[in-house]
């Protein structure tokens, strides 16, 4: 689903005032919004209807939002998940991304920032054109329809965040991309020089993509960023 007036959103937020504020704001933008006040209710709604994006609070009264994110990701590998939380440490963000989140917004936040994140995630989740289905660099390929990565014919198990990062690197193969570029294009967040989230995820990805292969594809240029190329 491309961002637009017909997008159907699921909001899982246990604070009624916050939930009402977000729902009304999104409805003024012509989004359809269903609200769940608990994690279990959110899982039930997700199982019963088709949604284009999930906005999910981490701190829920019954089960962790991380558990809900993992459940959603098991059911649907492509739906964007925007996490809301009062916790903003690198470790907290890593946990959210590992659970399947695509973006992370720290409370309190301005509604316009939330709206911008929603629009960006919906744009990114649009179905690729047939000609763009498979990206290839050397013996590495990324199938954007099946959401599968392979190198040398062997399937590579990637998290949703790792897949998004690899897609960005492959779309920019041969070009150096900075941490700011990655933060804005993959995380949709303002770059925070105090966090090493991006470096950690590049390390995760390198371990999966390059570790067992003599030809390394992901390269670090000190002080500049990263580049994916064969040599």
GROMACS .gro file of C-alpha atoms in nm:
model
  231
    1UNK     CA    1   0.000   0.000   0.000
    2UNK     CA    2   0.137   0.339  -0.097
    3UNK     CA    3   0.077   0.628   0.141
    4UNK     CA    4  -0.262   0.776   0.080
    5UNK     CA    5  -0.611   0.838   0.206
    6UNK     CA    6  -0.718   0.472   0.196
    7UNK     CA    7  -0.446   0.330   0.422
    8UNK     CA    8  -0.581   0.121   0.712
    9UNK     CA    9  -0.379   0.157   1.033
   10UNK     CA   10  -0.375  -0.038   1.359
   11UNK     CA   11  -0.288   0.163   1.671
   12UNK     CA   12  -0.196  -0.036   1.984
   13UNK     CA   13  -0.167   0.213   2.270
   14UNK     CA   14  -0.278   0.163   2.629
   15UNK     CA   15  -0.313   0.532   2.726
   16UNK     CA   16  -0.665   0.632   2.616
   17UNK     CA   17  -0.585   1.004   2.586
   18UNK     CA   18  -0.277   0.937   2.373
   19UNK     CA   19  -0.466   0.685   2.161
   20UNK     CA   20  -0.751   0.932   2.102
   21UNK     CA   21  -0.506   1.210   2.015
   22UNK     CA   22  -0.325   0.994   1.757
   23UNK     CA   23  -0.643   0.846   1.613
   24UNK     CA   24  -0.814   1.182   1.564
   25UNK     CA   25  -0.503   1.333   1.411
   26UNK     CA   26  -0.464   1.049   1.162
   27UNK     CA   27  -0.834   1.052   1.078
   28UNK     CA   28  -0.805   1.420   0.983
   29UNK     CA   29  -0.555   1.299   0.722
   30UNK     CA   30  -0.816   1.049   0.594
   31UNK     CA   31  -0.646   0.739   0.733
   32UNK     CA   32  -0.864   0.461   0.868
   33UNK     CA   33  -0.759   0.382   1.225
   34UNK     CA   34  -0.853   0.098   1.460
   35UNK     CA   35  -0.742   0.119   1.823
   36UNK     CA   36  -0.644  -0.155   2.068
   37UNK     CA   37  -0.571  -0.068   2.432
   38UNK     CA   38  -0.391  -0.394   2.516
   39UNK     CA   39  -0.145  -0.622   2.344
   40UNK     CA   40  -0.385  -0.914   2.328
   41UNK     CA   41  -0.657  -0.697   2.177
   42UNK     CA   42  -0.406  -0.571   1.923
   43UNK     CA   43  -0.310  -0.926   1.823
   44UNK     CA   44  -0.677  -1.018   1.784
   45UNK     CA   45  -0.752  -0.715   1.565
   46UNK     CA   46  -0.446  -0.784   1.353
   47UNK     CA   47  -0.560  -1.143   1.298
   48UNK     CA   48  -0.910  -1.033   1.199
   49UNK     CA   49  -0.842  -0.757   0.944
   50UNK     CA   50  -0.590  -0.640   0.684
   51UNK     CA   51  -0.379  -0.342   0.785
   52UNK     CA   52  -0.120  -0.136   0.600
   53UNK     CA   53   0.078  -0.020   0.905
   54UNK     CA   54   0.093  -0.080   1.280
   55UNK     CA   55   0.170   0.187   1.542
   56UNK     CA   56   0.271   0.001   1.856
   57UNK     CA   57   0.349   0.117   2.209
   58UNK     CA   58   0.625  -0.082   2.378
   59UNK     CA   59   0.486  -0.056   2.732
   60UNK     CA   60   0.148  -0.229   2.735
   61UNK     CA   61  -0.043  -0.342   3.046
   62UNK     CA   62  -0.073  -0.712   2.962
   63UNK     CA   63   0.214  -0.820   2.737
   64UNK     CA   64   0.521  -0.642   2.605
   65UNK     CA   65   0.493  -0.451   2.282
   66UNK     CA   66   0.807  -0.637   2.176
   67UNK     CA   67   0.613  -0.963   2.200
   68UNK     CA   68   0.331  -0.813   1.995
   69UNK     CA   69   0.581  -0.694   1.732
   70UNK     CA   70   0.731  -1.043   1.708
   71UNK     CA   71   0.382  -1.190   1.664
   72UNK     CA   72   0.295  -0.941   1.389
   73UNK     CA   73   0.624  -1.001   1.212
   74UNK     CA   74   0.566  -1.378   1.215
   75UNK     CA   75   0.230  -1.324   1.047
   76UNK     CA   76   0.344  -1.061   0.799
   77UNK     CA   77   0.706  -0.993   0.709
   78UNK     CA   78   0.634  -0.676   0.512
   79UNK     CA   79   0.390  -0.465   0.711
   80UNK     CA   80   0.562  -0.156   0.858
   81UNK     CA   81   0.571  -0.132   1.239
   82UNK     CA   82   0.627   0.205   1.407
   83UNK     CA   83   0.711   0.166   1.777
   84UNK     CA   84   0.630   0.427   2.040
   85UNK     CA   85   0.820   0.433   2.369
   86UNK     CA   86   0.952   0.650   2.649
   87UNK     CA   87   1.281   0.458   2.637
   88UNK     CA   88   1.546   0.596   2.404
   89UNK     CA   89   1.873   0.417   2.475
   90UNK     CA   90   2.059   0.234   2.202
   91UNK     CA   91   1.989  -0.098   2.375
   92UNK     CA   92   1.614  -0.024   2.382
   93UNK     CA   93   1.613   0.063   2.013
   94UNK     CA   94   1.804  -0.251   1.922
   95UNK     CA   95   1.549  -0.462   2.109
   96UNK     CA   96   1.269  -0.294   1.916
   97UNK     CA   97   1.436  -0.342   1.580
   98UNK     CA   98   1.520  -0.705   1.659
   99UNK     CA   99   1.154  -0.764   1.745
  100UNK     CA  100   1.060  -0.643   1.395
  101UNK     CA  101   1.009  -0.267   1.425
  102UNK     CA  102   1.080  -0.056   1.116
  103UNK     CA  103   1.096   0.278   1.295
  104UNK     CA  104   1.108   0.407   1.650
  105UNK     CA  105   0.951   0.724   1.792
  106UNK     CA  106   1.028   0.841   2.145
  107UNK     CA  107   0.759   0.993   2.364
  108UNK     CA  108   0.668   1.272   2.396
  109UNK     CA  109   0.654   1.350   2.025
  110UNK     CA  110   0.500   1.607   1.796
  111UNK     CA  111   0.210   1.473   1.589
  112UNK     CA  112   0.359   1.614   1.270
  113UNK     CA  113   0.667   1.399   1.326
  114UNK     CA  114   0.448   1.092   1.378
  115UNK     CA  115   0.260   1.173   1.058
  116UNK     CA  116   0.585   1.211   0.863
  117UNK     CA  117   0.705   0.871   0.988
  118UNK     CA  118   0.374   0.708   0.893
  119UNK     CA  119   0.384   0.852   0.542
  120UNK     CA  120   0.748   0.751   0.491
  121UNK     CA  121   0.685   0.394   0.608
  122UNK     CA  122   0.380   0.358   0.385
  123UNK     CA  123   0.576   0.485   0.086
  124UNK     CA  124   0.856   0.240   0.153
  125UNK     CA  125   0.619  -0.055   0.185
  126UNK     CA  126   0.475  -0.011  -0.165
  127UNK     CA  127   0.503  -0.324  -0.385
  128UNK     CA  128   0.809  -0.305  -0.611
  129UNK     CA  129   0.768  -0.294  -0.986
  130UNK     CA  130   0.838  -0.626  -1.162
  131UNK     CA  131   1.159  -0.495  -1.316
  132UNK     CA  132   1.291  -0.406  -0.972
  133UNK     CA  133   1.203  -0.738  -0.814
  134UNK     CA  134   1.556  -0.872  -0.774
  135UNK     CA  135   1.866  -0.671  -0.685
  136UNK     CA  136   2.206  -0.829  -0.759
  137UNK     CA  137   2.564  -0.750  -0.667
  138UNK     CA  138   2.821  -1.020  -0.751
  139UNK     CA  139   2.673  -1.348  -0.618
  140UNK     CA  140   2.444  -1.169  -0.372
  141UNK     CA  141   2.078  -1.124  -0.465
  142UNK     CA  142   1.779  -0.975  -0.290
  143UNK     CA  143   1.427  -1.074  -0.396
  144UNK     CA  144   1.201  -0.782  -0.302
  145UNK     CA  145   0.879  -0.973  -0.365
  146UNK     CA  146   0.963  -1.284  -0.166
  147UNK     CA  147   1.167  -1.080   0.086
  148UNK     CA  148   1.454  -1.328   0.062
  149UNK     CA  149   1.830  -1.274   0.043
  150UNK     CA  150   2.069  -1.527  -0.111
  151UNK     CA  151   2.441  -1.544  -0.163
  152UNK     CA  152   2.596  -1.811  -0.379
  153UNK     CA  153   2.252  -1.970  -0.398
  154UNK     CA  154   2.229  -2.005  -0.020
  155UNK     CA  155   1.940  -1.837   0.161
  156UNK     CA  156   2.040  -1.583   0.428
  157UNK     CA  157   1.813  -1.533   0.729
  158UNK     CA  158   1.765  -1.159   0.785
  159UNK     CA  159   1.555  -0.958   1.026
  160UNK     CA  160   1.322  -0.693   0.881
  161UNK     CA  161   1.570  -0.420   0.975
  162UNK     CA  162   1.867  -0.604   0.826
  163UNK     CA  163   1.670  -0.662   0.506
  164UNK     CA  164   1.589  -0.290   0.477
  165UNK     CA  165   1.953  -0.197   0.536
  166UNK     CA  166   2.078  -0.447   0.277
  167UNK     CA  167   1.821  -0.323   0.024
  168UNK     CA  168   1.943   0.034   0.069
  169UNK     CA  169   2.309  -0.067   0.033
  170UNK     CA  170   2.234  -0.272  -0.279
  171UNK     CA  171   2.029   0.003  -0.440
  172UNK     CA  172   2.333   0.226  -0.386
  173UNK     CA  173   2.594  -0.035  -0.479
  174UNK     CA  174   2.932   0.121  -0.554
  175UNK     CA  175   2.840   0.449  -0.383
  176UNK     CA  176   2.956   0.545  -0.036
  177UNK     CA  177   2.660   0.606   0.195
  178UNK     CA  178   2.710   0.789   0.523
  179UNK     CA  179   2.554   0.707   0.858
  180UNK     CA  180   2.332   1.013   0.810
  181UNK     CA  181   2.212   0.874   0.475
  182UNK     CA  182   2.131   0.540   0.636
  183UNK     CA  183   1.959   0.701   0.934
  184UNK     CA  184   1.734   0.908   0.710
  185UNK     CA  185   1.661   0.649   0.441
  186UNK     CA  186   1.643   0.326   0.639
  187UNK     CA  187   1.552   0.431   0.991
  188UNK     CA  188   1.356   0.750   0.906
  189UNK     CA  189   1.505   0.914   1.213
  190UNK     CA  190   1.709   1.224   1.274
  191UNK     CA  191   2.072   1.122   1.306
  192UNK     CA  192   2.196   1.098   1.664
  193UNK     CA  193   2.574   1.113   1.685
  194UNK     CA  194   2.556   0.953   2.030
  195UNK     CA  195   2.415   0.622   1.909
  196UNK     CA  196   2.592   0.331   1.740
  197UNK     CA  197   2.276   0.153   1.624
  198UNK     CA  198   2.373   0.180   1.257
  199UNK     CA  199   2.725   0.047   1.315
  200UNK     CA  200   2.582  -0.245   1.512
  201UNK     CA  201   2.341  -0.337   1.233
  202UNK     CA  202   2.608  -0.310   0.965
  203UNK     CA  203   2.814  -0.548   1.179
  204UNK     CA  204   2.518  -0.789   1.203
  205UNK     CA  205   2.470  -0.772   0.828
  206UNK     CA  206   2.839  -0.816   0.749
  207UNK     CA  207   2.850  -1.130   0.965
  208UNK     CA  208   2.566  -1.281   0.765
  209UNK     CA  209   2.665  -1.160   0.417
  210UNK     CA  210   3.046  -1.177   0.419
  211UNK     CA  211   3.168  -1.401   0.701
  212UNK     CA  212   3.174  -1.732   0.509
  213UNK     CA  213   3.280  -1.587   0.174
  214UNK     CA  214   3.634  -1.499   0.057
  215UNK     CA  215   3.508  -1.198  -0.139
  216UNK     CA  216   3.380  -0.931   0.098
  217UNK     CA  217   3.103  -0.703  -0.027
  218UNK     CA  218   3.039  -0.462   0.263
  219UNK     CA  219   3.325  -0.219   0.318
  220UNK     CA  220   3.384   0.055   0.575
  221UNK     CA  221   3.543   0.383   0.474
  222UNK     CA  222   3.663   0.542   0.796
  223UNK     CA  223   3.511   0.883   0.849
  224UNK     CA  224   3.288   0.849   0.542
  225UNK     CA  225   3.049   0.556   0.580
  226UNK     CA  226   2.987   0.226   0.405
  227UNK     CA  227   2.985   0.094   0.052
  228UNK     CA  228   2.864  -0.236  -0.093
  229UNK     CA  229   3.073  -0.346  -0.390
  230UNK     CA  230   3.257  -0.651  -0.521
  231UNK     CA  231   3.608  -0.506  -0.497
   0.00000   0.00000   0.00000
